[in-house]
Structure formats: structure tokens, C-alpha cells
CSV table of C-alpha atoms and ligand atoms in Angstrom, one decimal:
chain,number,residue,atom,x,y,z
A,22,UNK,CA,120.2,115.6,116.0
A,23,UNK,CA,117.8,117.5,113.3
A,24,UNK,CA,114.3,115.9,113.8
A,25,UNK,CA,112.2,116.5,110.3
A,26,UNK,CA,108.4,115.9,110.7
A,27,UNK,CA,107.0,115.4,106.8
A,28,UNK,CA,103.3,114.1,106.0
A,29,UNK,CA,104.0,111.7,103.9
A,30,UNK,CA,106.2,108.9,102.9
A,31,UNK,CA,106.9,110.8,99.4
A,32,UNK,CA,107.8,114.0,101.0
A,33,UNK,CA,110.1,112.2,103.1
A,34,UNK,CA,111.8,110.6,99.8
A,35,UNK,CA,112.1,113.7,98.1
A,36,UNK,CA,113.6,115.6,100.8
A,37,UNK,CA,116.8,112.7,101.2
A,38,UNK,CA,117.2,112.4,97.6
A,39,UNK,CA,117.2,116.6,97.4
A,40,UNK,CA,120.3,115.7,100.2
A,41,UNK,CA,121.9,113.2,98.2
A,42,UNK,CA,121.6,115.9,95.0
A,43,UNK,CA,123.2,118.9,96.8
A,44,UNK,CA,125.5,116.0,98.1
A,45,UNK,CA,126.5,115.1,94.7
A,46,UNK,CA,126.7,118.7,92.8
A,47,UNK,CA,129.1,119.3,95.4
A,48,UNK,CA,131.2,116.2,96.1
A,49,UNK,CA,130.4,114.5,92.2
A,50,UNK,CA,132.4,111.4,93.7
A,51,UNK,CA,130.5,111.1,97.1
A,52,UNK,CA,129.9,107.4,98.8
A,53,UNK,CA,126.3,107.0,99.1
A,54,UNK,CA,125.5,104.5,101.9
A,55,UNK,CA,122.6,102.9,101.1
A,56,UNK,CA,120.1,100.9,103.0
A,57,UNK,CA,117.5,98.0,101.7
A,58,UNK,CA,113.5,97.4,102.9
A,59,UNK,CA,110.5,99.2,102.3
A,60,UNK,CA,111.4,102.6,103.7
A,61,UNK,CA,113.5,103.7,101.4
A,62,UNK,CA,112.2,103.3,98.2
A,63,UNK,CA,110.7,106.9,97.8
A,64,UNK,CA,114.1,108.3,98.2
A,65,UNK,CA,115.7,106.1,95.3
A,66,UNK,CA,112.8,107.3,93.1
A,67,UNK,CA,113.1,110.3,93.9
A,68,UNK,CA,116.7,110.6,93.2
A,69,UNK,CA,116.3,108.7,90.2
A,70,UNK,CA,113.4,111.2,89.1
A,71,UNK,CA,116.6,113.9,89.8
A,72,UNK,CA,118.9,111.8,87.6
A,73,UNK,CA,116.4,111.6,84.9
A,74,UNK,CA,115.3,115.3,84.7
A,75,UNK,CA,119.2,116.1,84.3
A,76,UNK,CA,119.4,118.0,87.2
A,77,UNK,CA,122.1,115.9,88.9
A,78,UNK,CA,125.1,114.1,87.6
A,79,UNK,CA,125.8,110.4,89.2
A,80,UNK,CA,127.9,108.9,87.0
A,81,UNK,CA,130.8,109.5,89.6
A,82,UNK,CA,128.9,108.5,92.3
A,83,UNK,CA,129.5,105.6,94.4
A,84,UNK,CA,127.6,103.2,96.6
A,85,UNK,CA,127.9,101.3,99.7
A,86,UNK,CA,126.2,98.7,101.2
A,87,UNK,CA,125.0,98.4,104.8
A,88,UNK,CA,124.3,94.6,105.9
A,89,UNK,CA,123.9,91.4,103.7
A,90,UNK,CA,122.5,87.9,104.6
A,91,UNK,CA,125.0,85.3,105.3
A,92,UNK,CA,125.1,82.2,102.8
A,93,UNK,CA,122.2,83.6,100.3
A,94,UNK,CA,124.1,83.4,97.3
A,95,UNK,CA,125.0,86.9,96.0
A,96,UNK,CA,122.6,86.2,92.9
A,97,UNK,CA,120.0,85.0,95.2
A,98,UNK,CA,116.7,87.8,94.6
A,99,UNK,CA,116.9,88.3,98.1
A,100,UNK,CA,120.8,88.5,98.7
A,101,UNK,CA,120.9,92.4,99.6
A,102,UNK,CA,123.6,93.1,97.0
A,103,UNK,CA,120.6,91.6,94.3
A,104,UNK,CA,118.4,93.7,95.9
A,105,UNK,CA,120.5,96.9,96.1
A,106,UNK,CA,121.3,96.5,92.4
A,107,UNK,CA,117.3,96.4,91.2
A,108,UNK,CA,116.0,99.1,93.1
A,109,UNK,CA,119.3,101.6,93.1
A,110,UNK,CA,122.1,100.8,91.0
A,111,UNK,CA,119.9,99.9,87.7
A,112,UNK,CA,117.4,103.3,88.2
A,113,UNK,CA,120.6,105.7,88.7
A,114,UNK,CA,122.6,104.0,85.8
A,115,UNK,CA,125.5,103.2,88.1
A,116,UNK,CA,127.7,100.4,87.7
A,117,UNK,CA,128.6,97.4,89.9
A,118,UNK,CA,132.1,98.7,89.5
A,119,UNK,CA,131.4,101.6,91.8
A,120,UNK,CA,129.7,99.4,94.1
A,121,UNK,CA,130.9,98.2,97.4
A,122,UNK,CA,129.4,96.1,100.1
A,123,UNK,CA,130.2,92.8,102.6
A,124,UNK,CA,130.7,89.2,101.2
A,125,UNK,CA,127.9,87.3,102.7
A,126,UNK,CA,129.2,83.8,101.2
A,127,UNK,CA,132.8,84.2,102.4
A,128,UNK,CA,134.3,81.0,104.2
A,129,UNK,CA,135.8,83.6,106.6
A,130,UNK,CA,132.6,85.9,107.8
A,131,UNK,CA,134.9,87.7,110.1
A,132,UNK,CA,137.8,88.3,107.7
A,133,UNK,CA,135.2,89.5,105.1
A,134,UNK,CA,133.8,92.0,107.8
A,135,UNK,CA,137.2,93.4,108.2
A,136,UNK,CA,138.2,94.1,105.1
A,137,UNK,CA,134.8,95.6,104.2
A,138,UNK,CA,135.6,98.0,107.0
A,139,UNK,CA,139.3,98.6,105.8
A,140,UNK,CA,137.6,99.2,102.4
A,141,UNK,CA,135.3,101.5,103.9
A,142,UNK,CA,138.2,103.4,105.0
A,143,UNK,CA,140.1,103.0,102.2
A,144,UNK,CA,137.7,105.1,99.9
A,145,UNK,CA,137.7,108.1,101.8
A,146,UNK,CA,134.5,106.7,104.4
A,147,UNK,CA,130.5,107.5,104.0
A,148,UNK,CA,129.5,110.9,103.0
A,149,UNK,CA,125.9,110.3,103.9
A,150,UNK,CA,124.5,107.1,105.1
A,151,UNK,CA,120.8,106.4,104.6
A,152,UNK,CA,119.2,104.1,107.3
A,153,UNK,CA,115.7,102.7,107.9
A,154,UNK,CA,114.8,101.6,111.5
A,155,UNK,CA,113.4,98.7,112.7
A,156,UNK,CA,110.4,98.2,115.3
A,157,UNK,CA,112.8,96.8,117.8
A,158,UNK,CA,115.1,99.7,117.3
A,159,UNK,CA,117.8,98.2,115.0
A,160,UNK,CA,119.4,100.0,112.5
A,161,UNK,CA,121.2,98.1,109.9
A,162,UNK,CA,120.9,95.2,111.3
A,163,UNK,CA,122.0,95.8,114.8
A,164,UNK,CA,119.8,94.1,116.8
A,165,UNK,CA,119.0,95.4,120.5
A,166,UNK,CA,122.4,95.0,122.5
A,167,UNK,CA,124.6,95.7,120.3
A,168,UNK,CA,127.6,97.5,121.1
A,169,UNK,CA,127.7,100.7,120.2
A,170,UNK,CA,130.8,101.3,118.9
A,171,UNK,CA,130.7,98.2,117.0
A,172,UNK,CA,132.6,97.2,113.9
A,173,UNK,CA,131.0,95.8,110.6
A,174,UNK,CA,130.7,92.0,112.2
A,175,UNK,CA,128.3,88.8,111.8
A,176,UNK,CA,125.0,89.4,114.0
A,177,UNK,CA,122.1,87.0,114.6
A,178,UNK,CA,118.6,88.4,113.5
A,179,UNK,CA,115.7,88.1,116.2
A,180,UNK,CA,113.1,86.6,115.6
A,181,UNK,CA,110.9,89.5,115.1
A,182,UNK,CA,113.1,91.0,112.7
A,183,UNK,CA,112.9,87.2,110.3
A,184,UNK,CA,109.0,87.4,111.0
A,185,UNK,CA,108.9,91.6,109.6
A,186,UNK,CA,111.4,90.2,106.3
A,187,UNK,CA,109.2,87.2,105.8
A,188,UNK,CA,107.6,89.2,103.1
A,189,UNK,CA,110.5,89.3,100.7
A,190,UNK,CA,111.0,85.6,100.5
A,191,UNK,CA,107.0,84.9,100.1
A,192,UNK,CA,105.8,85.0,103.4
A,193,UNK,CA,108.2,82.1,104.3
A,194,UNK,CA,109.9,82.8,107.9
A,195,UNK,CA,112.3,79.8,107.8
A,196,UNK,CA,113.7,80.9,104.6
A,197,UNK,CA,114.6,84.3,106.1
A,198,UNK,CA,118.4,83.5,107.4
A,199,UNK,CA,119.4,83.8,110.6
A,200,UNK,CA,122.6,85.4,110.0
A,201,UNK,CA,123.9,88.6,108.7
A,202,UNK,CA,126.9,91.2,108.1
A,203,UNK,CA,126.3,94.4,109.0
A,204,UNK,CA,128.0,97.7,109.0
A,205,UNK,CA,128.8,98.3,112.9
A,206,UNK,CA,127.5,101.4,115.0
A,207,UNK,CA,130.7,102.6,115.2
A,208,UNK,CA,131.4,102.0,112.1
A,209,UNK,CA,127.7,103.6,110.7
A,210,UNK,CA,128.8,106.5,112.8
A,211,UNK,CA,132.1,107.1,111.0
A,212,UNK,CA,130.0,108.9,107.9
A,213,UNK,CA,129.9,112.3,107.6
A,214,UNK,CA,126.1,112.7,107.6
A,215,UNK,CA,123.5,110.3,108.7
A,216,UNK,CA,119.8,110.0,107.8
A,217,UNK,CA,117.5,107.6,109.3
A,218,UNK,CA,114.3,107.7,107.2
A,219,UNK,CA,111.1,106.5,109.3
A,220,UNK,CA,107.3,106.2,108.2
A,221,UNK,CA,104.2,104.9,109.3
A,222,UNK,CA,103.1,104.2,113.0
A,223,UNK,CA,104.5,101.1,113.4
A,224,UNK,CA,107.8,103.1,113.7
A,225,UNK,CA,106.7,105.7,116.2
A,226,UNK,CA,108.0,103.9,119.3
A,227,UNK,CA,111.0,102.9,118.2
A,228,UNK,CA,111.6,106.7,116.8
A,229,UNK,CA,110.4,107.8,119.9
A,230,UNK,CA,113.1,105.8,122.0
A,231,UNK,CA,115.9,107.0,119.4
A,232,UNK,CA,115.3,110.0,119.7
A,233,UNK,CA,113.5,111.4,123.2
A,234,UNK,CA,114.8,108.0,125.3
A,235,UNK,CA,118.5,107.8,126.7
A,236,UNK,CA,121.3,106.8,124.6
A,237,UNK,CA,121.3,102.4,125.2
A,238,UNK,CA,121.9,99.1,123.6
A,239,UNK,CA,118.7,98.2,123.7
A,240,UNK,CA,117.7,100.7,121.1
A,241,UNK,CA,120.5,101.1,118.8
A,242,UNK,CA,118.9,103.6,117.1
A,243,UNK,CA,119.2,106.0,119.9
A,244,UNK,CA,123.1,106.0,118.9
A,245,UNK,CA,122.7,108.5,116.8
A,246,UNK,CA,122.2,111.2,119.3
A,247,UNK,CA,126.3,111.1,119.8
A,248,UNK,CA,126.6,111.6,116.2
A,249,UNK,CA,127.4,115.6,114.9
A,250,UNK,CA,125.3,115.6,112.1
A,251,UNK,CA,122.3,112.9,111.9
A,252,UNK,CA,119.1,114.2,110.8
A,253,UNK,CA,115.6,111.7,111.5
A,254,UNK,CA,112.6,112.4,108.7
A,255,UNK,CA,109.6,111.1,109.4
A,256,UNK,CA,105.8,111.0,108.9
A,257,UNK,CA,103.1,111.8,110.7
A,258,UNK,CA,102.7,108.4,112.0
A,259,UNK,CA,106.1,107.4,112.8
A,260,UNK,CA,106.5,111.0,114.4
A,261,UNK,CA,103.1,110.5,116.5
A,262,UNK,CA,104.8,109.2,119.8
A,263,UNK,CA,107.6,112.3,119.8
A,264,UNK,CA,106.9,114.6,122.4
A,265,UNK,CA,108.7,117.2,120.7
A,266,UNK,CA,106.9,116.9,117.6
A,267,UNK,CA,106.0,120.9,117.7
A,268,UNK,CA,109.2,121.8,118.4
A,269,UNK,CA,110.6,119.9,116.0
A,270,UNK,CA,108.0,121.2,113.1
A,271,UNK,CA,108.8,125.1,114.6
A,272,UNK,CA,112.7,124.3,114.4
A,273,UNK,CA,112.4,123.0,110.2
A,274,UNK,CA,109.8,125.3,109.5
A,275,UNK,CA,112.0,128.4,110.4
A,276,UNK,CA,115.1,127.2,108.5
A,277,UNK,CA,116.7,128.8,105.7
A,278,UNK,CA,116.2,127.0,102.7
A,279,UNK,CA,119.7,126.9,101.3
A,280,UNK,CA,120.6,125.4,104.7
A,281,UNK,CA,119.1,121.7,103.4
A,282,UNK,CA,119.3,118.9,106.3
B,311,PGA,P1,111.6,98.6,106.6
B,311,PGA,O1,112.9,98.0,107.3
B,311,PGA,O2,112.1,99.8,105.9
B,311,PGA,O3,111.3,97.5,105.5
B,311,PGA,O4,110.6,98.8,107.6
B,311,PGA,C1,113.6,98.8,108.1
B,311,PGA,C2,114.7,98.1,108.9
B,311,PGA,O5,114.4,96.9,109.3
B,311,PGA,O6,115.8,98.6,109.1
């Protein structure tokens, strides 16, 4: 696991979306898994900045979803597909057509989550999977306890995690659902590269607990240590509780440059 310390949110963006564009000069076609809240806005702008000063080419690009809300309408503002298509798909000039992602409204939730991890397969898998982390842990929307090599399945949310998504339906807890789809951690650990983006203190135990504490359920996160090639970016704040932190600014600071993350 490849522990990047950056000071800000921004340099955090810019240094995923610099992965994604060496990802994409060298694999034009690559699935992008993509994740939804706050965090990960600077690395769609940046990456969109990329796609707008011509330096990379995205219009073979594809793009996968990693959890949706059960029963919000796919047009709903808030349905993660809605959301996925505002702030990625319409900034990189990429189609729906070369989008892919869970049905939230289907009749048969399980049946939907099997086929989206059949279609997973079916394009090739993940070549770099974007994921935020949340302060209990999660990531997609595994909540604590989750198996770890689980598949794409229907999860319930905590109640901390409908309190921290409040926000995007107006400060309104009981209109947060209670139900989701999300990608599995066995099934987030079948892409090639993963990158869990954190920032701001609020994150720090969690990141902490991912990445110093022992591999367990209770912090899904820390999954990522049996993964070959994941690589945590975070700020100041989110880094502040890592013990490591030095070590871990030595280790990036002494890298070859072509080497990337
Ligand atoms: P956030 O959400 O980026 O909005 O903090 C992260 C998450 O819950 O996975």
C-alpha cells in the first residue's frame, strides 16, 4: 500500500487525475471506476482541466459506477447515476453509452447486483477504481462488517452515514434512503489499481485504522492492505493521525517521477 501525504485537497485532485491521464494515454479504452460525495470533486476537475487543455484523449474512455440508492428514481438529482452524470460524464464529454453502473429501481435488487458484477466482468474489469472513505470506515458503501470479499449486493446505510448525506437532499435525514447497491469488497478489489482519496481531519481516524490498524470488518477500508496495488492520497488533516506520516512523505518524496502512483 503507497501512502501519499499532499497539503491540500487540490494537490490531491490533480495528482489522481495525472493517474487517470497516464492511465488513459496508455490504455485509451480504460474503465474508470468512479466514486460520488464531496471528496472527489478536485480530481474530476482536474481531469477535466486535462481533457480541456488537449492533453488527454477520453473519448474511448469508460466509466463505472460504485454504489447507487435503492428506489430513487434514476432521474432523481440525488440518484447516484444523476449525480455521476453532472459532475463526470457532462465535464469529460462522455456519453451515457459508455456508462455502466447498478439498477437501483430493479424489482429484483439481487438479480440487478449480479449482473452488474457479471458486467463488470464482462468488460474486461476496473483499471483504476477511485474511492472516498467514510468516517466510519466504509468505502463504497460498505458499512462496518461487511464481508470482505463481498460481491456487489444490497447493504443498509447506518445511521451515521444518512446523517453525513443529509446534505445532498437539503439537510433532510429521512429523505436519505436506507438502502443501497454497492460494488462488494471483493468485488472493489478485482480492479487493477485502487485509489482511496481522503481529506480533511474528519477522515484521519478512519485513514488511520485503514491503513496503520489490522486488516477487519469493522473498518472496511483497511481491505485494501491485501490489495497489490492501492495507493491512499491524503491531506494534511486526514493524514494527521498516521504514525507513519514521515515515512510515508520520505518514501514519495524519493520517487522517480516517471514512476506516478
Ligand atoms: P465524502 O464521502 O467524500 O462526501 O466525505 C465519502 C464516503 O462516504 O465514501
Amino acid at each position: 500500500m503507497e501512502v501519499v501525504i499532499v497539503p491540500d485537497a487540490k494537490s490531491g485532485g490533480e495528482l489522481v487525475a495525472e493517474a487517470m491521464a497516464r492511465l488513459l494515454r496508455r490504455k485509451p479504452d480504460a474503465l474508470l471506476g468512479v466514486a460520488t460525495g464531496s471528496t472527489p470533486l478536485p480530481v474530476y476537475e482536474a481531469l477535466a482541466a486535462h481533457v480541456h487543455a488537449g492533453d488527454v484523449d477520453v473519448s474511448r474512455a469508460r466509466i463505472a459506477q460504485l454504489d447507487e440508492y435503492v428506489g430513487l428514481p434514476a432521474e432523481h438529482p440525488e440518484s447516484y447515476r444523476s449525480v455521476l452524470r453532472r459532475e463526470v460524464l457532462e465535464p469529460l464529454g462522455i456519453g451515457m453509452d459508455a456508462f455502466m453502473g447498478p439498477d437501483g429501481t430493479a424489482q429484483d435488487v439481487q438479480g440487478a447486483c449480479e449482473a452488474y458484477d457479471r458486467a463488470l466482468a464482462e468488460a474486461g474489469g476496473v483499471d483504476l477504481q477511485l474511492l472516498g472513505i467514510g468516517t466510519d470506515g466504509h468505502i463504497g458503501f460498505n458499512e462496518p462488517c461487511s464481508s470482505l470479499v463481498s460481491r456487489t449486493r444490497i447493504k443498509t446505510l447506518t445511521e451515521q452515514t444518512r446523517v453525513d448525506n443529509a446534505r445532498f437532499f437539503d439537510g433532510d435525514v429521512d429523505a436519505v434512503p436506507h438502502h443501497v447497491i454497492t460494488q462488494g469488497i471483493g468485488t472493489i478489489l478485482e480492479a487493477r489499481h485502487v485509489v482511496l482519496l481522503a481529506t480533511g481531519e474528519a477522515k484521519a481516524d478512519a485513514v488511520a485504522a485503514s491503513v496503520e490498524g489490522a486488516v477487519a470488518a469493522m473498518c472496511p477500508a483497511s481491505a485494501l492492505q491485501l490489495h497489490p496495488h492501492a495507493t491512499v492520497v491524503v491531506d494534511e488533516g486526514a493524514a494527521s493521525k498516521l504514525k507513519l506520516a514521515d515515512y510515508f512523505r520520505h518514501t514519495f518524496a524519493s520517487k522517480p517521477d516517471w514512476q506516478g502512483i
